[in-house]
Amino acid sequence: HINSLIKNGEKVKFLRCNNAGEHNVLKAFCEKNNITLEMTTPNTPQQNGVVERSFATESNYIRAMLFQANFTPAMVSSLWGMAVLYLERTKNMSSTSANERDSSPNYLFDKNDDLDTDFIQPFGKMDFVTIRTKIKRKLAKRSFKAFMVGKPKHHARDSYYMYNPKTRRVIVSRDIQWAPYERPKFEIDMDGILNNAPTSSNVISDE
């Protein structure tokens, strides 16, 4: 992000972070680019209050996303990382009053003002993904139930990360038929295939 700001003609004067040992590379980068690196005192989060407050706020966002998705405890423990990525993607395309031009982070760092709002779906929305095997029995299922858990980078806009609770895997697909978001009988909708067994968030492509 700092490199993007410098390339876009912005002047970065100060950078503040916690006093952790993994910042040696960052120290060298700041010295090279004449940036003053400020380290916070241990156990003093108020010295970096804006960032620390954002951590708490985003935790509430993620908790709300997972609660509304009505996932099982096993799904929550495996898919919370996907919720974090999806939250950051939607926040980065949203305008903010934190800068003088009310620009989105995407525009500030990458000069990208494409909001991509036409393809934003609620996290955890249920859908039916088309089965793309070459040979199918005539009366076999043509789709399976899944949940939207994010949007992949460097893919078409209508591509999504889809979680299949039966295989417990995340795939990338655009062959999707969205189901109504209201689902009062969650376990019945999923045909009883949900349980508290460990899940996997490995991402594969159906292409």
mmCIF file of C-alpha atoms in Angstrom:
data_model
loop_
_atom_site.group_PDB
_atom_site.id
_atom_site.type_symbol
_atom_site.label_atom_id
_atom_site.label_comp_id
_atom_site.label_asym_id
_atom_site.label_seq_id
_atom_site.Cartn_x
_atom_site.Cartn_y
_atom_site.Cartn_z
ATOM 1 C CA HIS A 1 0.000 0.000 0.000
ATOM 2 C CA ILE A 2 2.833 2.414 0.788
ATOM 3 C CA ASN A 3 4.436 1.712 -2.579
ATOM 4 C CA SER A 4 1.093 2.427 -4.277
ATOM 5 C CA LEU A 5 0.786 5.758 -2.478
ATOM 6 C CA ILE A 6 4.316 6.760 -3.437
ATOM 7 C CA LYS A 7 3.730 5.815 -7.080
ATOM 8 C CA ASN A 8 0.529 7.885 -7.084
ATOM 9 C CA GLY A 9 2.441 10.945 -5.920
ATOM 10 C CA GLU A 10 1.383 10.845 -2.279
ATOM 11 C CA LYS A 11 3.905 11.758 0.427
ATOM 12 C CA VAL A 12 4.166 9.248 3.283
ATOM 13 C CA LYS A 13 5.849 10.876 6.275
ATOM 14 C CA PHE A 14 5.057 8.671 9.246
ATOM 15 C CA LEU A 15 4.209 5.030 9.858
ATOM 16 C CA ARG A 16 3.193 3.677 13.252
ATOM 17 C CA CYS A 17 3.089 0.007 14.270
ATOM 18 C CA ASN A 18 3.579 -2.168 17.319
ATOM 19 C CA ASN A 19 7.061 -2.947 18.572
ATOM 20 C CA ALA A 20 7.251 -6.474 17.155
ATOM 21 C CA GLY A 21 10.379 -8.239 15.977
ATOM 22 C CA GLU A 22 9.042 -9.049 12.518
ATOM 23 C CA HIS A 23 9.270 -5.402 11.425
ATOM 24 C CA ASN A 24 12.965 -5.472 10.522
ATOM 25 C CA VAL A 25 12.189 -5.445 6.792
ATOM 26 C CA LEU A 26 9.749 -2.590 7.351
ATOM 27 C CA LYS A 27 12.426 -0.604 9.173
ATOM 28 C CA ALA A 28 14.795 -0.934 6.220
ATOM 29 C CA PHE A 29 12.013 0.093 3.821
ATOM 30 C CA CYS A 30 11.199 3.215 5.844
ATOM 31 C CA GLU A 31 14.860 4.243 6.051
ATOM 32 C CA LYS A 32 15.198 3.865 2.276
ATOM 33 C CA ASN A 33 12.118 6.030 1.604
ATOM 34 C CA ASN A 34 12.715 8.669 4.330
ATOM 35 C CA ILE A 35 9.670 7.589 6.317
ATOM 36 C CA THR A 36 9.656 8.041 10.089
ATOM 37 C CA LEU A 37 8.752 4.727 11.717
ATOM 38 C CA GLU A 38 7.150 5.092 15.142
ATOM 39 C CA MET A 39 6.891 2.082 17.445
ATOM 40 C CA THR A 40 4.234 1.931 20.130
ATOM 41 C CA THR A 41 5.153 1.176 23.721
ATOM 42 C CA PRO A 42 4.417 -2.438 24.764
ATOM 43 C CA ASN A 43 0.950 -2.927 26.274
ATOM 44 C CA THR A 44 -0.102 0.563 25.202
ATOM 45 C CA PRO A 45 -2.651 0.101 22.383
ATOM 46 C CA GLN A 46 -3.985 3.653 22.885
ATOM 47 C CA GLN A 47 -0.891 4.946 21.079
ATOM 48 C CA ASN A 48 -2.310 3.418 17.898
ATOM 49 C CA GLY A 49 -5.943 3.920 18.786
ATOM 50 C CA VAL A 50 -7.422 4.240 15.285
ATOM 51 C CA VAL A 51 -6.130 0.844 14.202
ATOM 52 C CA GLU A 52 -6.910 -0.851 17.504
ATOM 53 C CA ARG A 53 -10.481 0.509 17.379
ATOM 54 C CA SER A 54 -10.870 -0.778 13.824
ATOM 55 C CA PHE A 55 -9.882 -4.266 14.998
ATOM 56 C CA ALA A 56 -12.724 -4.263 17.514
ATOM 57 C CA THR A 57 -15.207 -2.832 15.010
ATOM 58 C CA GLU A 58 -14.326 -5.380 12.343
ATOM 59 C CA SER A 59 -14.640 -8.193 14.863
ATOM 60 C CA ASN A 60 -18.227 -7.094 15.424
ATOM 61 C CA TYR A 61 -18.849 -7.027 11.666
ATOM 62 C CA ILE A 62 -17.487 -10.536 11.262
ATOM 63 C CA ARG A 63 -19.466 -11.834 14.227
ATOM 64 C CA ALA A 64 -22.650 -10.374 12.724
ATOM 65 C CA MET A 65 -21.916 -11.871 9.300
ATOM 66 C CA LEU A 66 -21.404 -15.346 10.740
ATOM 67 C CA PHE A 67 -24.445 -15.049 13.017
ATOM 68 C CA GLN A 68 -26.705 -14.026 10.147
ATOM 69 C CA ALA A 69 -25.341 -16.841 7.969
ATOM 70 C CA ASN A 70 -26.534 -19.243 10.690
ATOM 71 C CA PHE A 71 -23.519 -21.506 10.231
ATOM 72 C CA THR A 72 -22.814 -24.459 12.472
ATOM 73 C CA PRO A 73 -19.949 -24.101 15.013
ATOM 74 C CA ALA A 74 -17.698 -26.250 12.818
ATOM 75 C CA MET A 75 -18.396 -24.068 9.784
ATOM 76 C CA VAL A 76 -17.737 -20.905 11.784
ATOM 77 C CA SER A 77 -14.372 -22.198 12.988
ATOM 78 C CA SER A 78 -13.337 -23.027 9.422
ATOM 79 C CA LEU A 79 -14.875 -20.158 7.457
ATOM 80 C CA TRP A 80 -14.276 -17.118 9.669
ATOM 81 C CA GLY A 81 -11.167 -16.343 7.603
ATOM 82 C CA MET A 82 -13.313 -16.187 4.461
ATOM 83 C CA ALA A 83 -15.589 -13.732 6.273
ATOM 84 C CA VAL A 84 -12.586 -11.522 7.059
ATOM 85 C CA LEU A 85 -11.499 -11.481 3.402
ATOM 86 C CA TYR A 86 -15.010 -10.681 2.188
ATOM 87 C CA LEU A 87 -15.405 -7.897 4.740
ATOM 88 C CA GLU A 88 -12.119 -6.296 3.681
ATOM 89 C CA ARG A 89 -13.059 -6.544 0.010
ATOM 90 C CA THR A 90 -16.380 -4.766 0.517
ATOM 91 C CA LYS A 91 -14.829 -2.139 2.812
ATOM 92 C CA ASN A 92 -12.049 -1.376 0.345
ATOM 93 C CA MET A 93 -14.571 -0.563 -2.385
ATOM 94 C CA SER A 94 -16.613 1.701 -0.088
ATOM 95 C CA SER A 95 -16.093 5.453 0.157
ATOM 96 C CA THR A 96 -14.925 6.805 3.499
ATOM 97 C CA SER A 97 -14.735 10.217 5.179
ATOM 98 C CA ALA A 98 -11.286 9.323 6.536
ATOM 99 C CA ASN A 99 -9.719 11.212 3.619
ATOM 100 C CA GLU A 100 -10.366 14.647 2.144
ATOM 101 C CA ARG A 101 -11.925 13.340 -1.077
ATOM 102 C CA ASP A 102 -14.201 10.729 0.539
ATOM 103 C CA SER A 103 -12.555 8.184 -1.756
ATOM 104 C CA SER A 104 -12.531 4.419 -1.345
ATOM 105 C CA PRO A 105 -9.290 2.662 -0.334
ATOM 106 C CA ASN A 106 -9.280 0.973 -3.740
ATOM 107 C CA TYR A 107 -9.157 4.380 -5.423
ATOM 108 C CA LEU A 108 -6.584 5.828 -3.044
ATOM 109 C CA PHE A 109 -4.138 2.968 -3.441
ATOM 110 C CA ASP A 110 -4.839 1.651 -6.945
ATOM 111 C CA LYS A 111 -6.806 4.454 -8.668
ATOM 112 C CA ASN A 112 -9.576 1.897 -9.067
ATOM 113 C CA ASP A 113 -13.042 3.410 -8.614
ATOM 114 C CA ASP A 114 -14.927 0.309 -9.786
ATOM 115 C CA LEU A 115 -17.331 -0.472 -6.941
ATOM 116 C CA ASP A 116 -18.442 -3.849 -8.315
ATOM 117 C CA THR A 117 -21.642 -3.447 -6.309
ATOM 118 C CA ASP A 118 -23.831 -5.282 -8.843
ATOM 119 C CA PHE A 119 -22.283 -8.590 -7.798
ATOM 120 C CA ILE A 120 -22.166 -8.210 -4.013
ATOM 121 C CA GLN A 121 -24.185 -10.860 -2.184
ATOM 122 C CA PRO A 122 -24.805 -11.404 1.558
ATOM 123 C CA PHE A 123 -22.173 -13.592 3.173
ATOM 124 C CA GLY A 124 -23.555 -17.098 3.664
ATOM 125 C CA LYS A 125 -26.329 -16.772 1.082
ATOM 126 C CA MET A 126 -27.530 -20.196 -0.050
ATOM 127 C CA ASP A 127 -27.445 -21.107 -3.719
ATOM 128 C CA PHE A 128 -27.378 -23.987 -6.162
ATOM 129 C CA VAL A 129 -24.145 -24.610 -8.063
ATOM 130 C CA THR A 130 -24.311 -26.404 -11.399
ATOM 131 C CA ILE A 131 -22.530 -29.762 -11.533
ATOM 132 C CA ARG A 132 -20.185 -29.656 -14.520
ATOM 133 C CA THR A 133 -19.158 -33.308 -14.824
ATOM 134 C CA LYS A 134 -19.016 -34.445 -18.446
ATOM 135 C CA ILE A 135 -21.096 -37.611 -18.036
ATOM 136 C CA LYS A 136 -24.337 -37.546 -16.036
ATOM 137 C CA ARG A 137 -27.150 -39.990 -15.582
ATOM 138 C CA LYS A 138 -30.346 -38.653 -17.131
ATOM 139 C CA LEU A 139 -32.135 -38.344 -13.808
ATOM 140 C CA ALA A 140 -29.101 -37.393 -11.735
ATOM 141 C CA LYS A 141 -28.905 -34.087 -9.864
ATOM 142 C CA ARG A 142 -27.736 -31.152 -11.929
ATOM 143 C CA SER A 143 -26.714 -28.950 -8.998
ATOM 144 C CA PHE A 144 -25.800 -29.015 -5.323
ATOM 145 C CA LYS A 145 -26.552 -26.664 -2.448
ATOM 146 C CA ALA A 146 -23.757 -24.372 -1.315
ATOM 147 C CA PHE A 147 -23.085 -21.059 0.466
ATOM 148 C CA MET A 148 -21.451 -17.894 -0.829
ATOM 149 C CA VAL A 149 -18.376 -17.143 1.298
ATOM 150 C CA GLY A 150 -16.513 -14.565 -0.772
ATOM 151 C CA LYS A 151 -15.323 -13.295 -4.141
ATOM 152 C CA PRO A 152 -11.989 -14.399 -5.653
ATOM 153 C CA LYS A 153 -9.492 -11.942 -7.073
ATOM 154 C CA HIS A 154 -8.472 -11.989 -10.728
ATOM 155 C CA HIS A 155 -11.703 -13.704 -11.791
ATOM 156 C CA ALA A 156 -14.812 -12.589 -13.630
ATOM 157 C CA ARG A 157 -17.097 -10.335 -11.614
ATOM 158 C CA ASP A 158 -19.793 -12.968 -11.316
ATOM 159 C CA SER A 159 -17.407 -15.556 -9.828
ATOM 160 C CA TYR A 160 -17.733 -16.480 -6.163
ATOM 161 C CA TYR A 161 -16.210 -18.666 -3.483
ATOM 162 C CA MET A 162 -18.815 -21.331 -2.780
ATOM 163 C CA TYR A 163 -18.718 -23.593 0.272
ATOM 164 C CA ASN A 164 -20.066 -27.092 -0.225
ATOM 165 C CA PRO A 165 -21.084 -28.402 3.238
ATOM 166 C CA LYS A 166 -21.285 -31.977 1.968
ATOM 167 C CA THR A 167 -17.653 -32.143 0.819
ATOM 168 C CA ARG A 168 -16.552 -29.394 3.250
ATOM 169 C CA ARG A 169 -14.586 -27.651 0.533
ATOM 170 C CA VAL A 170 -14.574 -24.169 -0.998
ATOM 171 C CA ILE A 171 -14.702 -23.940 -4.783
ATOM 172 C CA VAL A 172 -14.725 -21.095 -7.310
ATOM 173 C CA SER A 173 -17.772 -21.007 -9.557
ATOM 174 C CA ARG A 174 -19.977 -18.699 -11.609
ATOM 175 C CA ASP A 175 -22.621 -21.309 -12.498
ATOM 176 C CA ILE A 176 -24.940 -20.268 -9.685
ATOM 177 C CA GLN A 177 -28.665 -20.013 -9.118
ATOM 178 C CA TRP A 178 -29.367 -17.948 -6.014
ATOM 179 C CA ALA A 179 -31.908 -19.212 -3.511
ATOM 180 C CA PRO A 180 -34.139 -16.948 -1.369
ATOM 181 C CA TYR A 181 -32.039 -15.583 1.483
ATOM 182 C CA GLU A 182 -34.678 -16.306 4.118
ATOM 183 C CA ARG A 183 -34.283 -19.884 5.321
ATOM 184 C CA PRO A 184 -36.115 -20.435 8.628
ATOM 185 C CA LYS A 185 -35.480 -24.188 8.680
ATOM 186 C CA PHE A 186 -31.774 -24.294 8.042
ATOM 187 C CA GLU A 187 -31.051 -27.945 8.802
ATOM 188 C CA ILE A 188 -34.030 -29.118 6.717
ATOM 189 C CA ASP A 189 -32.915 -27.013 3.755
ATOM 190 C CA MET A 190 -29.522 -28.711 3.827
ATOM 191 C CA ASP A 191 -31.027 -32.220 3.834
ATOM 192 C CA GLY A 192 -29.414 -33.106 7.139
ATOM 193 C CA ILE A 193 -25.875 -33.124 5.724
ATOM 194 C CA LEU A 194 -24.552 -30.578 8.222
ATOM 195 C CA ASN A 195 -22.787 -31.708 11.351
ATOM 196 C CA ASN A 196 -20.009 -30.562 13.643
ATOM 197 C CA ALA A 197 -17.266 -32.536 11.917
ATOM 198 C CA PRO A 198 -14.092 -30.628 10.992
ATOM 199 C CA THR A 199 -14.279 -28.772 7.707
ATOM 200 C CA SER A 200 -11.746 -27.690 5.135
ATOM 201 C CA SER A 201 -11.439 -24.245 3.540
ATOM 202 C CA ASN A 202 -9.118 -25.366 0.739
ATOM 203 C CA VAL A 203 -9.937 -23.444 -2.409
ATOM 204 C CA ILE A 204 -10.209 -25.308 -5.705
ATOM 205 C CA SER A 205 -11.547 -24.319 -9.095
ATOM 206 C CA ASP A 206 -14.334 -26.018 -10.945
ATOM 207 C CA GLU A 207 -12.897 -24.927 -14.275
#
